[in-house]
Coordinates of C-alpha atoms in Angstrom, one line a residue:
M1 CA 5.1 32.3 163.1
I2 CA 7.4 29.0 162.7
N3 CA 8.6 29.0 158.7
I4 CA 8.1 26.4 156.8
Y5 CA 11.5 25.2 156.3
H6 CA 12.8 25.7 160.6
F7 CA 9.1 23.3 160.8
T8 CA 10.3 20.9 158.0
F9 CA 13.3 20.6 159.6
L10 CA 11.7 20.3 162.9
L11 CA 10.1 17.8 161.6
M12 CA 12.9 15.9 160.7
Q13 CA 15.3 15.2 163.2
E14 CA 12.1 14.1 164.8
Y15 CA 11.8 11.5 163.0
I16 CA 15.6 10.5 163.1
S17 CA 15.2 10.6 166.8
S18 CA 13.0 7.8 166.2
K19 CA 14.6 5.9 163.9
V20 CA 17.9 5.9 166.8
L21 CA 15.6 4.9 169.5
L22 CA 14.0 1.9 167.8
Q23 CA 17.2 1.2 166.8
E24 CA 18.9 1.4 170.0
V25 CA 16.0 -1.3 171.4
L26 CA 16.1 -3.4 169.1
L27 CA 19.7 -4.2 169.6
D28 CA 19.1 -4.3 173.0
F29 CA 16.6 -6.9 172.1
I30 CA 19.1 -8.8 170.5
E31 CA 22.6 -8.4 172.1
S32 CA 20.3 -9.5 175.2
N33 CA 22.0 -12.7 176.7
D34 CA 19.4 -13.9 180.1
D35 CA 15.8 -14.6 181.0
K36 CA 14.9 -11.1 182.6
R37 CA 16.6 -8.8 180.7
T38 CA 15.6 -10.3 177.3
E39 CA 11.5 -10.4 178.1
E40 CA 11.9 -6.7 179.9
S41 CA 13.7 -5.0 176.1
Y42 CA 11.6 -7.4 173.9
Q43 CA 8.9 -5.4 175.5
N44 CA 10.4 -2.2 174.9
F45 CA 10.5 -2.8 172.2
V46 CA 7.0 -3.6 171.8
A47 CA 6.1 -1.1 172.2
I48 CA 8.2 1.1 170.4
I49 CA 7.0 -0.1 167.5
E50 CA 2.9 -0.2 167.9
S51 CA 4.2 3.9 169.4
Q52 CA 5.7 4.8 166.1
R53 CA 2.7 2.4 164.1
I54 CA 5.3 0.3 162.5
K55 CA 2.7 -2.5 161.2
C56 CA 0.7 0.0 160.1
D57 CA 2.5 1.4 157.8
K58 CA 3.5 0.0 154.6
H59 CA 7.1 2.0 154.0
E60 CA 8.1 2.2 158.1
L61 CA 7.1 -1.8 157.5
K62 CA 9.7 -2.3 155.0
L63 CA 12.4 -0.3 156.5
F64 CA 12.3 -2.0 160.0
M65 CA 12.4 -5.1 157.6
H66 CA 15.4 -4.3 155.8
L67 CA 16.8 -3.1 159.0
L68 CA 16.6 -6.5 160.6
T69 CA 17.5 -8.0 157.8
T70 CA 21.2 -5.5 158.0
I71 CA 22.3 -7.2 161.9
A72 CA 21.3 -10.2 160.3
N73 CA 24.2 -9.9 158.3
D74 CA 26.4 -8.2 159.7
H75 CA 26.2 -8.5 163.7
N76 CA 28.3 -11.1 166.1
R77 CA 26.5 -14.7 165.6
S78 CA 25.5 -15.1 169.5
S79 CA 23.8 -17.9 169.9
H80 CA 20.7 -16.5 169.7
L81 CA 20.2 -14.1 167.2
F82 CA 18.1 -15.7 164.5
E83 CA 16.0 -16.9 167.5
K84 CA 14.7 -13.0 168.5
I85 CA 15.3 -12.5 164.4
E86 CA 12.8 -14.9 164.2
T87 CA 10.6 -14.0 167.1
I88 CA 10.2 -10.4 165.6
I89 CA 10.0 -11.6 162.0
L90 CA 6.7 -14.0 163.5
F91 CA 5.4 -11.0 165.5
T92 CA 4.7 -8.9 162.2
K93 CA 3.8 -12.3 159.8
T94 CA 0.2 -11.0 159.1
E95 CA 0.9 -7.2 158.2
L96 CA 4.1 -9.0 155.4
N97 CA 1.6 -11.4 154.4
K98 CA -1.4 -7.9 153.9
F99 CA 1.4 -5.3 152.9
Y100 CA 3.6 -7.2 150.6
K101 CA 3.6 -10.0 147.7
N102 CA 4.7 -13.2 147.9
D103 CA 8.1 -11.9 146.3
E104 CA 8.3 -9.0 147.6
I105 CA 8.5 -10.4 150.9
F106 CA 11.1 -12.6 149.2
N107 CA 13.4 -9.9 148.0
I108 CA 13.5 -7.5 151.6
F109 CA 15.3 -10.7 152.6
R110 CA 17.3 -11.9 149.9
S111 CA 20.3 -11.4 151.1
N112 CA 20.3 -14.1 154.5
K113 CA 19.7 -17.3 153.0
K114 CA 18.6 -18.1 156.9
I115 CA 16.1 -15.6 157.4
L116 CA 15.3 -16.9 154.1
Q117 CA 14.6 -20.2 155.1
F118 CA 12.6 -20.0 158.1
L119 CA 9.7 -18.0 156.8
F120 CA 9.5 -20.8 153.8
K121 CA 9.1 -23.5 156.9
E122 CA 6.5 -21.1 158.5
K123 CA 4.5 -20.6 155.2
I124 CA 5.1 -16.4 155.5
I125 CA 7.1 -17.2 151.8
H126 CA 6.6 -19.8 149.3
M127 CA 8.1 -21.3 146.4
D128 CA 6.6 -20.3 142.9
D129 CA 8.4 -19.7 139.7
T130 CA 9.1 -16.0 140.2
I131 CA 10.9 -16.6 143.2
L132 CA 12.7 -19.8 141.2
N133 CA 13.8 -17.8 138.7
I134 CA 15.4 -14.5 140.5
M135 CA 17.3 -18.0 142.2
K136 CA 18.9 -19.2 139.1
S137 CA 19.0 -15.8 137.2
T138 CA 20.4 -13.9 139.2
K139 CA 23.4 -12.2 139.5
D140 CA 24.3 -11.9 142.7
F141 CA 23.2 -15.2 144.0
H142 CA 25.6 -17.4 144.8
E143 CA 24.9 -20.7 142.5
N144 CA 23.9 -22.1 145.6
Y145 CA 20.9 -21.1 146.6
N146 CA 19.5 -23.2 144.1
I147 CA 21.5 -26.3 145.5
Y148 CA 20.8 -24.9 149.6
F149 CA 17.4 -24.3 149.4
S150 CA 16.6 -27.8 147.7
P151 CA 13.8 -29.2 149.4
E152 CA 12.1 -26.4 149.0
I153 CA 12.7 -26.3 144.9
T154 CA 11.9 -30.2 144.6
T155 CA 8.8 -29.9 146.7
F156 CA 7.5 -26.6 144.3
T157 CA 8.8 -28.2 141.2
K158 CA 8.4 -32.4 141.6
K159 CA 11.6 -33.0 140.3
S160 CA 13.4 -34.8 142.7
D161 CA 15.6 -36.5 140.2
D162 CA 16.9 -33.1 139.4
K163 CA 20.8 -32.8 140.3
E164 CA 20.3 -29.5 140.5
M165 CA 17.9 -30.5 144.1
I166 CA 20.5 -33.4 145.0
D167 CA 22.7 -32.6 148.2
P168 CA 26.2 -32.6 147.0
N169 CA 27.4 -33.1 151.0
G170 CA 25.8 -35.9 151.8
N171 CA 23.5 -36.5 154.9
D172 CA 22.6 -34.1 158.0
F173 CA 20.9 -31.8 155.2
D174 CA 18.6 -30.0 157.1
T175 CA 21.3 -30.3 160.3
K176 CA 23.7 -28.2 158.1
R177 CA 20.9 -25.9 156.8
S178 CA 19.8 -24.9 160.3
I179 CA 23.3 -24.5 161.5
G180 CA 23.8 -21.8 158.8
E181 CA 27.8 -21.9 159.1
N182 CA 30.5 -24.0 156.8
D183 CA 30.2 -27.7 156.8
K184 CA 34.4 -28.0 157.0
L185 CA 36.1 -29.9 159.6
I186 CA 39.6 -26.8 159.3
C187 CA 36.1 -24.7 159.5
Q188 CA 34.7 -26.2 162.5
L189 CA 37.7 -26.2 164.1
I190 CA 38.6 -22.8 163.4
R191 CA 35.6 -21.8 164.7
D192 CA 35.9 -23.4 167.7
D193 CA 39.3 -22.4 168.5
L194 CA 40.4 -26.3 168.7
I195 CA 44.3 -25.7 168.4
Y196 CA 45.2 -28.5 168.8
D197 CA 42.5 -30.5 166.9
F198 CA 43.4 -28.2 164.4
N199 CA 47.8 -27.6 163.9
A200 CA 47.0 -32.0 164.3
H201 CA 44.1 -31.6 160.8
V202 CA 46.8 -29.9 159.1
N203 CA 49.7 -31.2 159.4
K204 CA 47.4 -34.9 158.6
S205 CA 45.9 -33.0 155.2
S206 CA 49.2 -31.8 154.6
T207 CA 46.9 -28.2 154.2
S208 CA 48.9 -24.5 153.5
L209 CA 48.2 -22.5 156.4
S210 CA 47.5 -19.1 153.7
S211 CA 44.1 -21.3 151.4
K212 CA 41.4 -20.3 151.4
V213 CA 38.4 -21.6 153.3
E214 CA 37.0 -24.2 151.1
Y215 CA 33.5 -23.6 149.8
S216 CA 30.1 -24.4 151.1
V217 CA 26.5 -24.5 150.0
F218 CA 25.9 -24.1 153.4
E219 CA 27.4 -21.0 154.4
T220 CA 24.9 -18.3 155.1
N221 CA 27.0 -15.5 156.1
S222 CA 26.5 -12.7 153.5
F223 CA 30.1 -11.6 154.5
L224 CA 31.7 -14.6 154.1
I225 CA 30.0 -15.9 151.1
Q226 CA 31.1 -12.6 149.2
N227 CA 34.9 -12.4 150.3
P228 CA 36.6 -16.6 150.9
A229 CA 38.6 -15.8 153.5
T230 CA 41.8 -17.7 154.2
L231 CA 42.6 -19.3 157.3
L232 CA 43.6 -16.9 159.4
E233 CA 41.2 -14.2 157.7
Y234 CA 38.3 -16.6 159.0
A235 CA 40.1 -17.2 161.9
A236 CA 40.2 -13.4 162.5
F237 CA 36.1 -13.3 161.7
F238 CA 35.4 -15.8 164.5
G239 CA 37.8 -14.3 166.8
S240 CA 39.6 -17.5 167.6
M241 CA 42.9 -15.9 169.1
K242 CA 45.1 -19.2 169.8
I243 CA 44.5 -20.5 165.9
I244 CA 45.6 -16.5 165.2
N245 CA 48.5 -16.9 167.2
Y246 CA 49.1 -19.7 165.7
L247 CA 49.2 -18.2 162.1
I248 CA 51.4 -15.7 163.1
E249 CA 54.3 -17.8 164.6
K250 CA 53.9 -19.6 160.6
D251 CA 54.4 -16.2 159.0
V252 CA 51.5 -16.3 157.7
K253 CA 51.4 -13.4 155.5
L254 CA 49.1 -10.2 158.1
T255 CA 47.4 -8.9 155.5
P256 CA 45.1 -4.8 155.9
S257 CA 41.7 -7.7 154.7
L258 CA 41.2 -8.6 158.3
W259 CA 40.5 -6.0 159.4
M260 CA 37.4 -6.2 157.6
Y261 CA 37.4 -9.7 158.8
G262 CA 38.2 -9.0 162.5
V263 CA 35.6 -5.5 162.3
H264 CA 33.0 -8.2 161.7

């Protein structure tokens, strides 16, 4: 006769193994980089979701969405990362709206502005008083939520003259939101590792090479929002080796925090 504790242990092992497999298949889909492999890995992902009945279980679906949010927040941002995450969300759209209230879905993805923007766009969630109050009152939200989501807030409140809803960065608001990166020129140069343009820009603008990256409402990476970076840290985050070497040659101080940006 199997001891009850041994039986429980076996069940736990089986459950953990199933979640490890789910994560591996999910990452395989997200990291696939050609059409054939992407289609195969997506079909494998769908098969695992169906076999583990993720979409049928409210608790399991929520755990999976938290995993997806963590990957969206911390995974290297390849050009197709969010496209694939959006595909997965659409795959579970019916169940999300079936199991969870509007503000519950918002809270699952609350740490990722880019996903929230997609949820609003696809009408999976909608702006209401509850979400608006969360955006305005919750301390762990950066104040830029009110500006970043100003189109949705304006549509809901019908207060287009509200100063909080006005884009302070000029035109191309929707374009910059879709990119989801810091829109400052120096940040674009660092991300693209354009060393000659970077050198010309810092000399012309008299920018200190030890300075921090200027805040941008369009930044959607939670790590960069919570940890404002120096120019060197920002370059380490994006693996911009030409600019990293340039800054080191200019005797910019190396700090232990570089590890965190480099890992991300």
